[in-house]
Coordinates of C-alpha atoms and ligand atoms in Angstrom, one line a residue:
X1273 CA 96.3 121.8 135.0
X1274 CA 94.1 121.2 131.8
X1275 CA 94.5 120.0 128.4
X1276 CA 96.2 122.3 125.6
X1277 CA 93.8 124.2 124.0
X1278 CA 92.2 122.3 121.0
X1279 CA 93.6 119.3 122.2
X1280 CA 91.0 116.8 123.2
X1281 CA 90.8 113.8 125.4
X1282 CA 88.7 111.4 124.4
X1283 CA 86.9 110.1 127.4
X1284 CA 85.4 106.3 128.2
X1285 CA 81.9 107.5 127.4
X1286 CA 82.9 108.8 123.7
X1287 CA 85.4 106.1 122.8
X1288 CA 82.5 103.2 121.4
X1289 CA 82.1 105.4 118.9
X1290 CA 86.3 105.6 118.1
X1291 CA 86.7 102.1 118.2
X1292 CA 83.6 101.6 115.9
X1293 CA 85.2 103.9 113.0
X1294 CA 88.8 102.3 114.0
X1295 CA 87.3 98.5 113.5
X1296 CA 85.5 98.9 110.5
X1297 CA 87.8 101.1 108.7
X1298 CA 90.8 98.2 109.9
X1299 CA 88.4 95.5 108.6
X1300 CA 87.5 97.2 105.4
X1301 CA 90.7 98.1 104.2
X1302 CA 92.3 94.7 105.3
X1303 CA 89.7 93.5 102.8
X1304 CA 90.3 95.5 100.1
X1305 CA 93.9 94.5 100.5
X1306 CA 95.4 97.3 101.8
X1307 CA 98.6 97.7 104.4
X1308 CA 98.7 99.0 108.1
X1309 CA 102.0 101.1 108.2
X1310 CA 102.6 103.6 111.2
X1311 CA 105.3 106.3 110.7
X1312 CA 106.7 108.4 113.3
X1313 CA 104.3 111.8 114.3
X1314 CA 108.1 114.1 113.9
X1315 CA 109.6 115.0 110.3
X1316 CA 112.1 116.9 109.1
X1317 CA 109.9 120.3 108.7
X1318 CA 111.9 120.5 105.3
X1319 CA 109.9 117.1 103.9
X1320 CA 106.6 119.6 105.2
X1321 CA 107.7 122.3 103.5
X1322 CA 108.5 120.7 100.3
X1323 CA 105.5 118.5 99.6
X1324 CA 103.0 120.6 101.1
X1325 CA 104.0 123.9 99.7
X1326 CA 105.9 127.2 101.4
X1327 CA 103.0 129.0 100.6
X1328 CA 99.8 127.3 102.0
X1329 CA 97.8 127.8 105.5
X1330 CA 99.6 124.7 107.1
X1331 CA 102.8 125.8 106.0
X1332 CA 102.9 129.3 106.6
X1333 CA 100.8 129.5 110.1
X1334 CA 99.4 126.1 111.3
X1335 CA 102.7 123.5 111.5
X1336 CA 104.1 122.9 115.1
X1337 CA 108.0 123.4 114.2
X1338 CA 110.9 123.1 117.2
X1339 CA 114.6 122.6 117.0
X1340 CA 115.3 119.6 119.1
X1341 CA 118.7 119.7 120.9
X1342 CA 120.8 119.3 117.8
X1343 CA 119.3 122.4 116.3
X1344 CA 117.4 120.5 113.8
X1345 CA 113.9 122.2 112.8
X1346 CA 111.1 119.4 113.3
X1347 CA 107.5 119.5 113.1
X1348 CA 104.7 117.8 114.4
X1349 CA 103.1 116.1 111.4
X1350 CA 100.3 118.4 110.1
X1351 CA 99.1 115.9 108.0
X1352 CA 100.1 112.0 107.1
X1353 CA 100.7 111.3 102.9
X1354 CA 104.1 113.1 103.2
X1355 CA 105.2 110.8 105.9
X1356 CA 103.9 107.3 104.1
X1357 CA 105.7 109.2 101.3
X1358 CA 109.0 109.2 102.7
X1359 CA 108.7 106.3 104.2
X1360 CA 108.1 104.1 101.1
X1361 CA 110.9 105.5 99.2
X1362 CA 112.8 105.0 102.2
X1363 CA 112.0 101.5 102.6
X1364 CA 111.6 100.4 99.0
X1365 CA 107.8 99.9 99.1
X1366 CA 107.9 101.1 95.6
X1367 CA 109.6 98.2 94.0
X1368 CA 106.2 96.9 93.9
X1369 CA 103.5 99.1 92.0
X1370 CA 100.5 99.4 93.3
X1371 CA 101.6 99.2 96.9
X1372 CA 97.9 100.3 99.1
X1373 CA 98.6 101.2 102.4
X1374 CA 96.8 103.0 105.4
X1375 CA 97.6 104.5 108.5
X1376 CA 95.4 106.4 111.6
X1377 CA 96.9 108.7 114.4
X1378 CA 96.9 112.1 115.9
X1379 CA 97.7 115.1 113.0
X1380 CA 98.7 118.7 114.6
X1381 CA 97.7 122.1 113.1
X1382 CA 97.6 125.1 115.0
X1383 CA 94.1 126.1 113.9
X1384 CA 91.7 128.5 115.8
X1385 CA 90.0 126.1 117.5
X1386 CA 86.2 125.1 116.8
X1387 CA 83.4 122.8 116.6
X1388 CA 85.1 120.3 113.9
X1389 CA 88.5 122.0 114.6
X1390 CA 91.3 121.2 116.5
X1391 CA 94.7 122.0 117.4
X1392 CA 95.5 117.8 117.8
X1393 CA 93.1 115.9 115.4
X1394 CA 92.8 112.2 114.2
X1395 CA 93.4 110.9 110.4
X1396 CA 92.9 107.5 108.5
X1397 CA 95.3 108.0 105.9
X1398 CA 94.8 106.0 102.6
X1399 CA 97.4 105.6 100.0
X1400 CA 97.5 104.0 96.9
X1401 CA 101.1 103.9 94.9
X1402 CA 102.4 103.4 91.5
X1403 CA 98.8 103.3 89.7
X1404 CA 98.6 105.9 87.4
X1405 CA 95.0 105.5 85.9
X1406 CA 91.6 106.2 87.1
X1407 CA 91.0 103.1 88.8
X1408 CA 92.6 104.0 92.0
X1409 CA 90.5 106.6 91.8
X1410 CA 87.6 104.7 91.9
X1411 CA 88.6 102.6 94.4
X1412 CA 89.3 104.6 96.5
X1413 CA 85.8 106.6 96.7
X1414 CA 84.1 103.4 96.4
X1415 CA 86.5 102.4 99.8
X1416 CA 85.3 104.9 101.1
X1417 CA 81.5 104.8 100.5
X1418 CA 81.4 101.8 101.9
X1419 CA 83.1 102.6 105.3
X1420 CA 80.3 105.2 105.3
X1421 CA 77.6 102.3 105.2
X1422 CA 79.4 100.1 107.4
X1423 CA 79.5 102.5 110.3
X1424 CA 76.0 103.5 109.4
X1425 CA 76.6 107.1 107.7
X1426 CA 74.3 108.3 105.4
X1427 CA 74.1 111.6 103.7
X1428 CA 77.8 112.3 103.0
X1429 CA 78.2 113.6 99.3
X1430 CA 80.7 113.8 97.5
X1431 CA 82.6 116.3 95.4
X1432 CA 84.9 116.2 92.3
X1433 CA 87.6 118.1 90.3
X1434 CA 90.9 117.4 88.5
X1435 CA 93.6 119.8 88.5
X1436 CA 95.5 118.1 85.5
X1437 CA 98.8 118.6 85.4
X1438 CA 101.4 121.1 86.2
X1439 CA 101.3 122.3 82.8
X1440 CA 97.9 123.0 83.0
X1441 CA 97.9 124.2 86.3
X1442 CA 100.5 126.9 84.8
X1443 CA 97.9 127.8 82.4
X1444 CA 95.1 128.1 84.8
X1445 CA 97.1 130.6 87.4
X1446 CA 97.7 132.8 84.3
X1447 CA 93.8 133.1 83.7
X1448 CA 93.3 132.9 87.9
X1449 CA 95.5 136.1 87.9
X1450 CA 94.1 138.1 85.2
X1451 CA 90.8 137.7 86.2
X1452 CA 91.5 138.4 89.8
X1453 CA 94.1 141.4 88.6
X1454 CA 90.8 142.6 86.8
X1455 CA 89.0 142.5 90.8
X1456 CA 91.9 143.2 92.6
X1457 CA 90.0 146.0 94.9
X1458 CA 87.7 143.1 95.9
X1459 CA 90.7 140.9 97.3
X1460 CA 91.0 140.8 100.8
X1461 CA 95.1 140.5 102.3
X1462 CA 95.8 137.1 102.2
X1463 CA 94.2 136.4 98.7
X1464 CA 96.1 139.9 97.6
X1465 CA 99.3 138.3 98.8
X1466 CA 98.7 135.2 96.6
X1467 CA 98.2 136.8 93.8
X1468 CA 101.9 136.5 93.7
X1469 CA 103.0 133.5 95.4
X1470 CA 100.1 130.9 94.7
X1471 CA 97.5 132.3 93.3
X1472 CA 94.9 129.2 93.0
X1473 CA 95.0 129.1 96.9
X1474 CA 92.7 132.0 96.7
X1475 CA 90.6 129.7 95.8
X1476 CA 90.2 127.9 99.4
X1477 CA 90.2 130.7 101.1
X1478 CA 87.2 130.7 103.8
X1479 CA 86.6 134.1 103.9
X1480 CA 82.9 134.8 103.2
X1481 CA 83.2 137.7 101.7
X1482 CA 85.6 136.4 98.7
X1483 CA 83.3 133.5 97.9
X1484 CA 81.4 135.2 95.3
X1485 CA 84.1 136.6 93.6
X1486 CA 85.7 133.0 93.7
X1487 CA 82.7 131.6 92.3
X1488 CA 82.4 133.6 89.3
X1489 CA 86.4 133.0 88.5
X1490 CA 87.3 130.9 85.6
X1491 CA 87.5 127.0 85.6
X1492 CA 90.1 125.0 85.5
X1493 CA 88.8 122.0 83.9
X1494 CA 88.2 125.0 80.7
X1495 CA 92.5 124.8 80.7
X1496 CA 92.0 120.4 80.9
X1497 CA 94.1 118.9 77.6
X1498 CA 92.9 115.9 75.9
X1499 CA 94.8 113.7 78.5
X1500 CA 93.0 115.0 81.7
X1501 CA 89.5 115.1 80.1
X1502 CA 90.0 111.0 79.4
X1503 CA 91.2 110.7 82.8
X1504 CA 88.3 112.3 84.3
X1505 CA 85.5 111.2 82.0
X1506 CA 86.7 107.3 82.6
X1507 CA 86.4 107.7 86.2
X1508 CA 83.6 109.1 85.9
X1509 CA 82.1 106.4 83.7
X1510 CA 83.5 104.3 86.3
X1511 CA 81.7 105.5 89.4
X1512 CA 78.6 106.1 87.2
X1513 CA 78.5 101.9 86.6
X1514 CA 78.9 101.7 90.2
X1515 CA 76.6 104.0 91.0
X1516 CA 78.0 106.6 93.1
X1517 CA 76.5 110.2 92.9
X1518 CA 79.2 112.8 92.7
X1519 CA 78.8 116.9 91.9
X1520 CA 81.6 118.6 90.1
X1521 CA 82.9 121.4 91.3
X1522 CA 85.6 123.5 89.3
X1523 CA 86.4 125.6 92.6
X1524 CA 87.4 122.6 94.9
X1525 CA 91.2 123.0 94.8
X1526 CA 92.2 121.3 98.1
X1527 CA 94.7 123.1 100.9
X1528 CA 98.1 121.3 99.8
X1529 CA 100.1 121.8 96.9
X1530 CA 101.2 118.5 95.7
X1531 CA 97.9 117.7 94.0
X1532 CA 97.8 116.8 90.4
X1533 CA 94.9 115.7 88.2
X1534 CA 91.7 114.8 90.6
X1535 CA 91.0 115.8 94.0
X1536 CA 87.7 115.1 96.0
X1537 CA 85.8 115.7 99.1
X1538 CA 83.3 113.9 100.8
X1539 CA 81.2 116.9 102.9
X1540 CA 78.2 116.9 105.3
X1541 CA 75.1 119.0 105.6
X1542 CA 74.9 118.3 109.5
X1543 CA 78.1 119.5 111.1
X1544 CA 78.0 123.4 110.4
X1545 CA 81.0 125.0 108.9
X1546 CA 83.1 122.0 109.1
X1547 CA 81.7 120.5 106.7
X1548 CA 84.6 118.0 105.0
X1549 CA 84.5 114.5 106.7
X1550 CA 87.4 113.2 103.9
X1551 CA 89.5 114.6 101.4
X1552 CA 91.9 113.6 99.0
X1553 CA 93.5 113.7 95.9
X1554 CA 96.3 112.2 93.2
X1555 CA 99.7 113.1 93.3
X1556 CA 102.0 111.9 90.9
X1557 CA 104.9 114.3 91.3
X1558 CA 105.3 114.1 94.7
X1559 CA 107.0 110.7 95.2
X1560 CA 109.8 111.8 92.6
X1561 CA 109.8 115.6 94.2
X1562 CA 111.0 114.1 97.3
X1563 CA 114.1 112.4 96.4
X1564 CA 112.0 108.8 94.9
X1565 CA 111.6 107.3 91.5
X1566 CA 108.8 108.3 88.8
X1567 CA 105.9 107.2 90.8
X1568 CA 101.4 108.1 90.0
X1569 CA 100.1 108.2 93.7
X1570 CA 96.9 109.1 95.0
X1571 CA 94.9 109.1 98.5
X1572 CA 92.7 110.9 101.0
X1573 CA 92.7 111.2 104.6
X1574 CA 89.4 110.9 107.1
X1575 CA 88.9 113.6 110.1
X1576 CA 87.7 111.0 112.4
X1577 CA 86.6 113.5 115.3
X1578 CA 83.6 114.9 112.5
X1579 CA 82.7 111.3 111.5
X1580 CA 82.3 110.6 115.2
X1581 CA 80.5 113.9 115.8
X1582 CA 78.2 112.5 112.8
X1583 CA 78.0 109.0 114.6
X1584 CA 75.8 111.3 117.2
X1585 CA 74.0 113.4 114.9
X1586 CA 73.2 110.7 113.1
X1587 CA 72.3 108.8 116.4
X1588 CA 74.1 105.6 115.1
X1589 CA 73.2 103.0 117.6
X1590 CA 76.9 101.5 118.7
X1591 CA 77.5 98.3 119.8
X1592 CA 77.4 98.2 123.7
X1593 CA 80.2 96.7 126.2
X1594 CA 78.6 96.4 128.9
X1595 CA 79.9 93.5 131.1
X1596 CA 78.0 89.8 130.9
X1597 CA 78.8 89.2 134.6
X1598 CA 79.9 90.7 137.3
X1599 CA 81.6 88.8 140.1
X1600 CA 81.5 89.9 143.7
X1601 CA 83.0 88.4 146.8
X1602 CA 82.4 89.1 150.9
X1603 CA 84.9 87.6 153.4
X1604 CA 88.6 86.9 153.5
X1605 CA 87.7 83.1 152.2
X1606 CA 85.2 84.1 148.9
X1607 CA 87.8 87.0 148.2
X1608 CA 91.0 84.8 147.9
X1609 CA 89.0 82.9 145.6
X1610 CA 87.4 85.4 143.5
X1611 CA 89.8 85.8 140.6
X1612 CA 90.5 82.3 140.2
X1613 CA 87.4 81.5 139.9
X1614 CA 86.9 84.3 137.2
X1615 CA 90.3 82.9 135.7
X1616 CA 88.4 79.5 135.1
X1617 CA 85.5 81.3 134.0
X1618 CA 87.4 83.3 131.5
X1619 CA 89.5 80.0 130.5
X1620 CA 86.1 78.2 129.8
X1621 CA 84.4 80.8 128.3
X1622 CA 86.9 83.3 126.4
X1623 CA 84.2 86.0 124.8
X1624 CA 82.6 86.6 128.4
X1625 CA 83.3 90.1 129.2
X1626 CA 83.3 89.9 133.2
X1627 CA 84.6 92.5 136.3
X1628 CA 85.5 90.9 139.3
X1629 CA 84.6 93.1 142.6
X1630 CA 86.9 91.4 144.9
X1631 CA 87.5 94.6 147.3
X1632 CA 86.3 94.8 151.0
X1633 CA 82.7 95.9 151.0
X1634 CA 78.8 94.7 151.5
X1635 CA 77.3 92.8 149.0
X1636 CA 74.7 95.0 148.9
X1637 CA 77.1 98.1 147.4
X1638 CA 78.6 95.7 145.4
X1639 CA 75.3 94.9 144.0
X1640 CA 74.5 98.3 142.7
X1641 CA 77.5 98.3 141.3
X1642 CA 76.7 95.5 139.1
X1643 CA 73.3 97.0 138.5
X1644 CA 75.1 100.4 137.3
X1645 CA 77.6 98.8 135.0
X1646 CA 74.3 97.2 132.9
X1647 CA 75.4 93.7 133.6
X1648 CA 73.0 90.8 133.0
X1649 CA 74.1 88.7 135.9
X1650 CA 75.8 89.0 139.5
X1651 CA 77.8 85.9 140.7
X1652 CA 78.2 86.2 144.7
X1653 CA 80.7 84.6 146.5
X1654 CA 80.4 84.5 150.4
X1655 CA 82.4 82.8 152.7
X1656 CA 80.0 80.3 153.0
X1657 CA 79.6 79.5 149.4
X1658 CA 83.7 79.4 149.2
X1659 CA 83.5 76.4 151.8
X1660 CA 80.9 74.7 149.9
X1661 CA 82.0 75.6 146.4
X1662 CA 79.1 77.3 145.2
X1663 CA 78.2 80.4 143.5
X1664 CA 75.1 82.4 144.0
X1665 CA 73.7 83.9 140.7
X1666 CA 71.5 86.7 140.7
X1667 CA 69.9 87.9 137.3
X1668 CA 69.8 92.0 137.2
X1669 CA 67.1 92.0 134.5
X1670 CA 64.4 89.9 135.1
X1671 CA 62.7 88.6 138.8
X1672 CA 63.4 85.4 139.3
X1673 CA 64.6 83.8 142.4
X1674 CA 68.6 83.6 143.0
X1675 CA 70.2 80.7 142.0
X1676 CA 72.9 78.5 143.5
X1677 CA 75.4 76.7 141.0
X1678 CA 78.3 74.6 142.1
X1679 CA 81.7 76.1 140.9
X1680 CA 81.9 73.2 138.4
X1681 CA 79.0 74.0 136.4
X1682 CA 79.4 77.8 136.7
X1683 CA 80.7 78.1 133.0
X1684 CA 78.2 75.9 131.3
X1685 CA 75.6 77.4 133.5
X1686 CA 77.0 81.5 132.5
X1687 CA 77.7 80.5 128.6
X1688 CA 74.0 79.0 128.5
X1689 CA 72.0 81.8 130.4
X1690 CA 74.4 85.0 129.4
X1691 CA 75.6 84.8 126.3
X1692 CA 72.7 83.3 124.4
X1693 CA 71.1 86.7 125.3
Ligands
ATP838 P1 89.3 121.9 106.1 O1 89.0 122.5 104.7 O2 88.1 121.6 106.9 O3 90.3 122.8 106.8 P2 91.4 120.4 105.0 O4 91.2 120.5 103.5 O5 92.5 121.3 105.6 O6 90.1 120.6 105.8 P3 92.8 117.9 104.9 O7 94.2 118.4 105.2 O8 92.6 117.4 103.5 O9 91.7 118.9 105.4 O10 92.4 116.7 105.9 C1 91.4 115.8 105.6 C2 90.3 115.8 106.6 O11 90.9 115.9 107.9 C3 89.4 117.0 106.5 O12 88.4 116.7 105.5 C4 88.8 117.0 107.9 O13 87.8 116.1 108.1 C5 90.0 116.6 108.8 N1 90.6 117.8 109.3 C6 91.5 118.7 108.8 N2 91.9 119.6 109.6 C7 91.3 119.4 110.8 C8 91.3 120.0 112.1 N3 92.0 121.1 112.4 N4 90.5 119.5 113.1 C9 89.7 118.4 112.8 N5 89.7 117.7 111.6 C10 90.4 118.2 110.6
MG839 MG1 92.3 123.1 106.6

C-alpha cells in the first residue's frame, strides 16, 4: 500500500528542518503577542463556499467535499482564515479588537501534483482581527521578514497590491471586462468562462499563454478612491521607515475572493514554478459576511513544505540531535540496570539527550551503533561493572584511553565532558 498521491510523509531525516520552521515561527509569534488556536481540519463546505468564493480554483475543482453519515456536505479544509474566522465569531474572540492569533496544520487541495504542490500541504496561518488601518499591515510583513531571518532565509521578495474596496473592485471588473471583451479571441476557456462569473480571476490564471494579455490589462489601483491610496501610501511609508523592499504589482489579485484593500506575496527565485512561499491579504467583509459583527481583518498563510524545500536550497545548516550518550549493557545483571541508571542520569542531568541499548547483543555491535547515531560518548555496562558499580566510558571522537567512573560520579563526570562540547 502507499501514500495517496500528493500526500507526503515527512520522514525522520527531513523533519529538523519542520521543527526548525515550527519553533521559530512558535517563538516569534508568541513574542509579537500573538495566540495559538487550532480549529478542527472539517467545515461545513457551505462556510468554504461562502468566504472563498463559488467561482475560484479551490472552490470549483480543488476542495475535498463528502457527506458524512447524516448527509451533511463537509470538506477538508482547503485553506485555514475561514476556519479562525468562524471560530472567533463563534467563540467571541471579537469582543476584544485587535485579537492576533496563529495556527499551523495540514490544508487539502486536490491539485495536480508537483514540485511545491500537493494534494495535503502544511500552513502557518496568521490572523490579525478588528484593526482596520495599515498597521497590521505592517506587522504583519515585518512578522514575517523576520521568521525569514530567523530560520536563515534570504532572498524572499516581496510583492504588493490593494484591491480597495468592493466598490472599487465593481469598478475595476467593468474596465477588466471591456478590455478583455475587446481580446476575447485571445482568452483561453476558463478565463472565457469568467468573463461572466468573476472576471478578475483571469487575472491568476497560470496559463502561459494568457500572461501577456494579462499583463497589458488595466490596473486596478487606476480605479483606487482617495481612501485606498491613503491606505496604501501609509503602509507604504511605514515599511519604507523600516526598511523593507517591496515591488508593486497591479496584477497580483490573490486565488480567494474575500480580499479587500491589500494583498501580498512573499515569492522565491529558487524553487521553479512554485514560486510563493506566503501569501496574504486584508479582509474586512468577511467576518460580517459570515454571520459576525462589522469587523477589519487581515492575514497570510506560509506553505511550509517550500520554505523547507528552501531550507535545502539554501543549505541552512539545522541544528543537529544527535544523542550526547549512548548507554549500552551486556549480561542479565548490567541490563536490569541499564535504564535506571539512565533514569538517574536523566534526573541529574535533564538536557542530556541519551539512548539506552539495553537489548541482548555484543558490545561490539552495540558499539557501532553508538558510533552510527553521531554520539560523543558510549557508557558500557557489563556484568562486571554492575557488581562493582562502575561504568566504562568510551569517547567516539577522539583517542583516548576508556575510562572507568563509579555510578556516583557518572553525571558530574557526563555533564562536565559532554555537554560542555
Ligand atoms: P499558488 O499560487 O502557489 O497556488 P495560492 O495563492 O493558491 O498559491 P494560498 O491559498 O494563498 O496559495 O496559500 C498560501 C501559501 O500556501 C502559498 O503561498 C504556498 O506557499 C502554499 N500553498 C498553496 N497551495 C499549495 C499546495 N497545493 N501545495 C503546497 N503549498 C501550497
Ligand atoms: Mg493555488
Amino acid at each position: 500500500m502507499l501514500a495517496i498521491r500528493g500526500m507526503n510523509d515527512i520522514l525522520p531525516e527531513n523533519i529538523r528542518a519542520w521543527q526548525h520552521v515550527e519553533h521559530h515561527a512558535c517563538a516569534l509569534l508568541g513574542a509579537y503577542g500573538y495566540e495559538e488556536m487550532r480549529p478542527p481540519m472539517v467545515e461545513r463546505t457551505e462556510l468554504f463556499r461562502r468566504s472563498i468564493g463559488e467561482v475560484t480554483d479551490i472552490v470549483e475543482k480543488e476542495m475535498y467535499t463528502f457527506d458524512d453519515r447524516n448527509g451533511e456536505s463537509l470538506t477538508l479544509r482547503p485553506e485555514c482564515t475561514a476556519s479562525l474566522v468562524r471560530a472567533a465569531i463563534q467563540h467571541g474572540l471579537l469582543r476584544t479588537p485587535g485579537r492576533r492569533v496563529w495556527t499551523m496544520g495540514p490544508m487539502f487541495r486536490y491539485e495536480r501534483p508537483q514540485k511545491g504542490r500537493y494534494r495535503q500541504f502544511h500552513q502557518i496561518d496568521v490572523e490579525i482581527f478588528g484593526v482596520g488601518g495599515p498597521s497590521a499591515e505592517a506587522e504583519l510583513i515585518l512578522l514575517s521578514r523576520r521568521l525569514w531571518t530567523a530560520l536563515g532565509i534570504s532572498g524572499l521578495a516581496l510583492e504588493l497590491n490593494s484591491l480597495g474596496s468592493r466598490a472599487i473592485q465593481a469598478r475595476y471588473r467593468t474596465r477588466l471586462v471591456e478590455y478583455f471583451s475587446a481580446h476575447a479571441s485571445m482568452l483561453d476557456a476558463d478565463s472565457a468562462r469568467r468573463m461572466e462569473t468573476n472576471p478578475l480571476r483571469i487575472l491568476d490564471s497560470k496559463n502561459p499563454s494568457m500572461q501577456a494579455l494579462i499583463e497589458e490589462a488595466p490596473r486596478i489601483t487606476d480605479q483606487h478612491d482617495a481612501q485606498a491610496r491613503a491606505h496604501l501610501d501609509q503602509l507604504l511609508a511605514m515599511l519604507d521607515e523600516a526598511g523593507v523592499a517591496y515591488r508593486l504589482n497591479p496584477r497580483l489579485v490573490r486565488g480567494l475572493d474575500y480580499y479587500t484593500g491589500t494583498v501580498f506575496e512573499w515569492t522565491t527565485s529558487e524553487l521553479g514554478a512554485q514560486d510563493a512561499v506566503c501569501g496574504g491579504g486584508r479582509y474586512d467583509n468577511l467576518v460580517s459576511e459570515i454571520g459576525g459583527p462589522a469587523c477589519p481583518a487581515i492575514g497570510f498563510a506560509i506553505g511550509l513544505e517550500r520554505l523547507v524545500a528552501l531550507l535545502e536550497t539554501q543549505s541552512v545548516e539545522l541544528p543537529a540531535a544527535v544523542p550526547h550518550a549512548w548507554l549500552a549493557s551486556n549480561g542479565d545483571r548490567a541490563s536490569i540496570l541499564a535504564h535506571a541508571v539512565a533514569e538517574s542520569l536523566r534526573d541529574a542531568v535533564p538536557e542530556l539527550r541519551l539512548v539506552v541499548d539495553a537489548v541482548p547483543g555484543s558490545f561490539k555491535a552495540k558499539l557501532k551503533r553508538a558510533d552510527r547515531s553521531g554520539a560523543r560518548i558510549a557508557l558500557l555496562i557489563g556484568d562486571e561493572e554492575a557488581r562493582s558499580g562502575t561504568i566504562a566510558v568510551k569517547d567516539l571522537r577522539a583517542r583516548v584511553p576508556q575510562s572507568m567512573v563509579s555510578i556516583d560520579d557518572l553525571a558530574g563526570h557526563v555533564a562536565r565532558n559532554v555537554l560542555t562540547q
